[in-house]
Amino acid sequence: MSPSSEINKTMTTKTYQAKPGQVEQKWWLVDGEDQIVGRLASDIAVRLMGKHRPTYTPHVDTGDFVIVVNAEKVKFTGSKWEQKRYTWYTGYTRQRSESAEERLESHPDQILREAVRRMLPKNKLATKMLEKLKIFVGPEHNHQAQNPEKLEGLGQVRQKKRK
């Protein structure tokens, strides 16, 4: 055996790929009060996909469940409450549209759900990930039996440390 083949045998590593149902999924509780929508949604999307774990596998749902309370108290920066428009197609000749302010009055949970949905991958796995997002208006939720852990520091501005 040549010395180079011995080196190749010792240096090979295998890539870990999670199997469906192999990863234990946790439940997290997030308070949406005074959180900025985009920053909160990106952190929630990372938890739903499972990218916060070292065992992340793109084609397997390795993410956790996320419960969001006080969804009606989220914030937008600037004047997005008036300027941001949500549009959808109804099947008739014109498109429907409403501002973020109008959506907050009628369906406050849909603001955060739509932001998270757009940050997930565009495939069938994303619908399963989005089902693990539970959004509630007000401080109460009905998932006490799952013993969710409180998740702090989501949606915050991350400062770079200077030397």
Short mmCIF file of C-alpha atoms in Angstrom, two decimals:
data_model
loop_
_atom_site.label_atom_id
_atom_site.label_comp_id
_atom_site.label_asym_id
_atom_site.label_seq_id
_atom_site.Cartn_x
_atom_site.Cartn_y
_atom_site.Cartn_z
CA MET A 1 0.00 0.00 0.00
CA SER A 2 1.36 3.41 -0.91
CA PRO A 3 1.62 6.17 1.73
CA SER A 4 -0.75 8.44 -0.21
CA SER A 5 -3.58 5.89 -0.10
CA GLU A 6 -3.19 5.58 3.69
CA ILE A 7 -3.52 9.36 4.04
CA ASN A 8 -6.66 9.38 1.90
CA LYS A 9 -8.26 6.71 4.08
CA THR A 10 -7.70 8.65 7.28
CA MET A 11 -8.84 12.01 5.89
CA THR A 12 -12.21 10.97 4.51
CA THR A 13 -15.26 12.20 6.37
CA LYS A 14 -18.89 11.52 5.78
CA THR A 15 -21.52 14.20 5.51
CA TYR A 16 -24.40 13.87 7.97
CA GLN A 17 -27.87 13.92 6.48
CA ALA A 18 -30.88 13.86 8.75
CA LYS A 19 -33.67 11.41 8.05
CA PRO A 20 -37.35 12.39 8.33
CA GLY A 21 -38.55 11.94 11.91
CA GLN A 22 -35.01 11.58 13.24
CA VAL A 23 -34.65 15.11 14.62
CA GLU A 24 -36.47 16.02 17.83
CA GLN A 25 -38.50 19.20 17.28
CA LYS A 26 -38.73 21.78 20.06
CA TRP A 27 -41.45 24.32 20.74
CA TRP A 28 -40.48 27.99 21.06
CA LEU A 29 -42.56 30.91 22.35
CA VAL A 30 -41.95 34.37 20.88
CA ASP A 31 -43.53 37.63 22.04
CA GLY A 32 -44.19 39.87 19.03
CA GLU A 33 -44.76 43.04 21.05
CA ASP A 34 -42.66 45.97 19.70
CA GLN A 35 -40.77 43.67 17.30
CA ILE A 36 -39.92 44.79 13.77
CA VAL A 37 -41.74 42.55 11.28
CA GLY A 38 -38.93 41.79 8.84
CA ARG A 39 -36.29 41.04 11.45
CA LEU A 40 -38.64 38.90 13.49
CA ALA A 41 -39.82 37.03 10.37
CA SER A 42 -36.28 36.21 9.24
CA ASP A 43 -35.37 34.80 12.67
CA ILE A 44 -38.59 32.75 12.76
CA ALA A 45 -37.93 31.43 9.24
CA VAL A 46 -34.48 30.22 10.31
CA ARG A 47 -36.05 28.32 13.25
CA LEU A 48 -38.77 26.80 11.05
CA MET A 49 -36.23 25.60 8.46
CA GLY A 50 -33.85 24.25 11.10
CA LYS A 51 -30.85 26.31 9.98
CA HIS A 52 -30.01 27.05 13.61
CA ARG A 53 -28.98 23.39 14.09
CA PRO A 54 -25.71 21.77 13.06
CA THR A 55 -27.78 18.88 11.64
CA TYR A 56 -29.56 21.08 9.06
CA THR A 57 -30.47 19.17 5.91
CA PRO A 58 -32.11 21.16 3.09
CA HIS A 59 -34.46 18.42 1.81
CA VAL A 60 -35.69 17.31 5.29
CA ASP A 61 -37.86 19.25 7.69
CA THR A 62 -35.45 19.66 10.63
CA GLY A 63 -37.04 22.82 12.04
CA ASP A 64 -38.88 23.55 15.26
CA PHE A 65 -42.37 24.75 16.12
CA VAL A 66 -42.73 28.48 16.80
CA ILE A 67 -45.61 30.11 18.72
CA VAL A 68 -45.98 33.88 18.32
CA VAL A 69 -48.18 35.85 20.73
CA ASN A 70 -49.14 39.54 20.55
CA ALA A 71 -48.99 39.48 16.75
CA GLU A 72 -51.11 42.64 16.55
CA LYS A 73 -48.38 44.66 18.30
CA VAL A 74 -45.60 44.21 15.72
CA LYS A 75 -44.02 47.29 14.16
CA PHE A 76 -42.87 48.46 10.76
CA THR A 77 -40.10 50.99 10.33
CA GLY A 78 -40.64 54.27 8.51
CA SER A 79 -44.03 54.84 6.94
CA LYS A 80 -44.64 51.27 5.80
CA TRP A 81 -48.03 51.10 7.56
CA GLU A 82 -49.41 53.41 4.84
CA GLN A 83 -47.10 52.58 1.92
CA LYS A 84 -46.82 48.77 2.05
CA ARG A 85 -49.45 47.09 -0.12
CA TYR A 86 -50.64 43.48 -0.02
CA THR A 87 -52.11 42.36 -3.34
CA TRP A 88 -53.83 39.15 -4.41
CA TYR A 89 -55.63 37.85 -7.46
CA THR A 90 -59.27 36.87 -7.08
CA GLY A 91 -59.98 35.31 -10.47
CA TYR A 92 -61.84 38.39 -11.69
CA THR A 93 -60.39 41.04 -13.98
CA ARG A 94 -58.79 43.22 -11.33
CA GLN A 95 -56.35 42.64 -8.54
CA ARG A 96 -57.36 43.23 -4.92
CA SER A 97 -55.11 45.34 -2.73
CA GLU A 98 -54.93 46.67 0.82
CA SER A 99 -52.40 48.55 2.91
CA ALA A 100 -50.65 47.12 5.94
CA GLU A 101 -52.74 49.38 8.16
CA GLU A 102 -55.98 47.94 6.77
CA ARG A 103 -54.67 44.38 7.11
CA LEU A 104 -53.77 45.03 10.75
CA GLU A 105 -57.40 45.90 11.47
CA SER A 106 -58.88 42.86 9.71
CA HIS A 107 -56.24 40.07 10.00
CA PRO A 108 -53.29 41.10 12.19
CA ASP A 109 -51.79 37.60 12.19
CA GLN A 110 -51.53 37.56 8.39
CA ILE A 111 -48.91 40.34 8.37
CA LEU A 112 -46.31 38.18 10.11
CA ARG A 113 -47.41 34.92 8.44
CA GLU A 114 -46.99 36.45 4.96
CA ALA A 115 -43.55 37.84 5.84
CA VAL A 116 -42.36 34.44 7.11
CA ARG A 117 -43.87 32.59 4.14
CA ARG A 118 -41.92 34.74 1.69
CA MET A 119 -38.65 33.95 3.51
CA LEU A 120 -39.10 30.18 3.33
CA PRO A 121 -38.02 28.13 0.29
CA LYS A 122 -40.51 28.00 -2.57
CA ASN A 123 -41.36 24.28 -2.54
CA LYS A 124 -43.70 21.71 -0.98
CA LEU A 125 -41.55 21.46 2.13
CA ALA A 126 -42.21 25.13 2.87
CA THR A 127 -45.92 24.46 3.38
CA LYS A 128 -45.06 21.87 6.04
CA MET A 129 -42.69 24.35 7.68
CA LEU A 130 -45.33 27.08 7.67
CA GLU A 131 -47.82 24.74 9.38
CA LYS A 132 -45.44 24.67 12.36
CA LEU A 133 -45.88 28.44 12.81
CA LYS A 134 -48.67 29.21 15.29
CA ILE A 135 -49.62 32.91 15.45
CA PHE A 136 -52.00 34.31 18.08
CA VAL A 137 -53.52 37.74 18.56
CA GLY A 138 -53.16 38.66 22.21
CA PRO A 139 -50.99 37.21 24.98
CA GLU A 140 -52.77 33.84 25.29
CA HIS A 141 -52.13 30.64 23.29
CA ASN A 142 -53.49 27.10 23.49
CA HIS A 143 -50.20 25.14 23.32
CA GLN A 144 -49.30 25.01 27.02
CA ALA A 145 -49.18 21.20 26.89
CA GLN A 146 -46.11 21.34 24.63
CA ASN A 147 -44.16 23.34 27.27
CA PRO A 148 -42.71 25.92 24.84
CA GLU A 149 -39.43 27.57 25.81
CA LYS A 150 -39.35 31.36 25.74
CA LEU A 151 -37.11 32.62 22.96
CA GLU A 152 -35.44 35.96 23.68
CA GLY A 153 -33.50 38.28 21.42
CA LEU A 154 -35.32 37.63 18.14
CA GLY A 155 -35.78 40.54 15.78
CA GLN A 156 -33.07 42.60 17.43
CA VAL A 157 -30.44 44.61 15.59
CA ARG A 158 -27.13 42.81 15.77
CA GLN A 159 -24.17 45.13 16.35
CA LYS A 160 -20.73 44.24 15.09
CA LYS A 161 -18.12 44.16 17.80
CA ARG A 162 -15.32 46.62 17.23
CA LYS A 163 -11.78 45.86 18.26
#
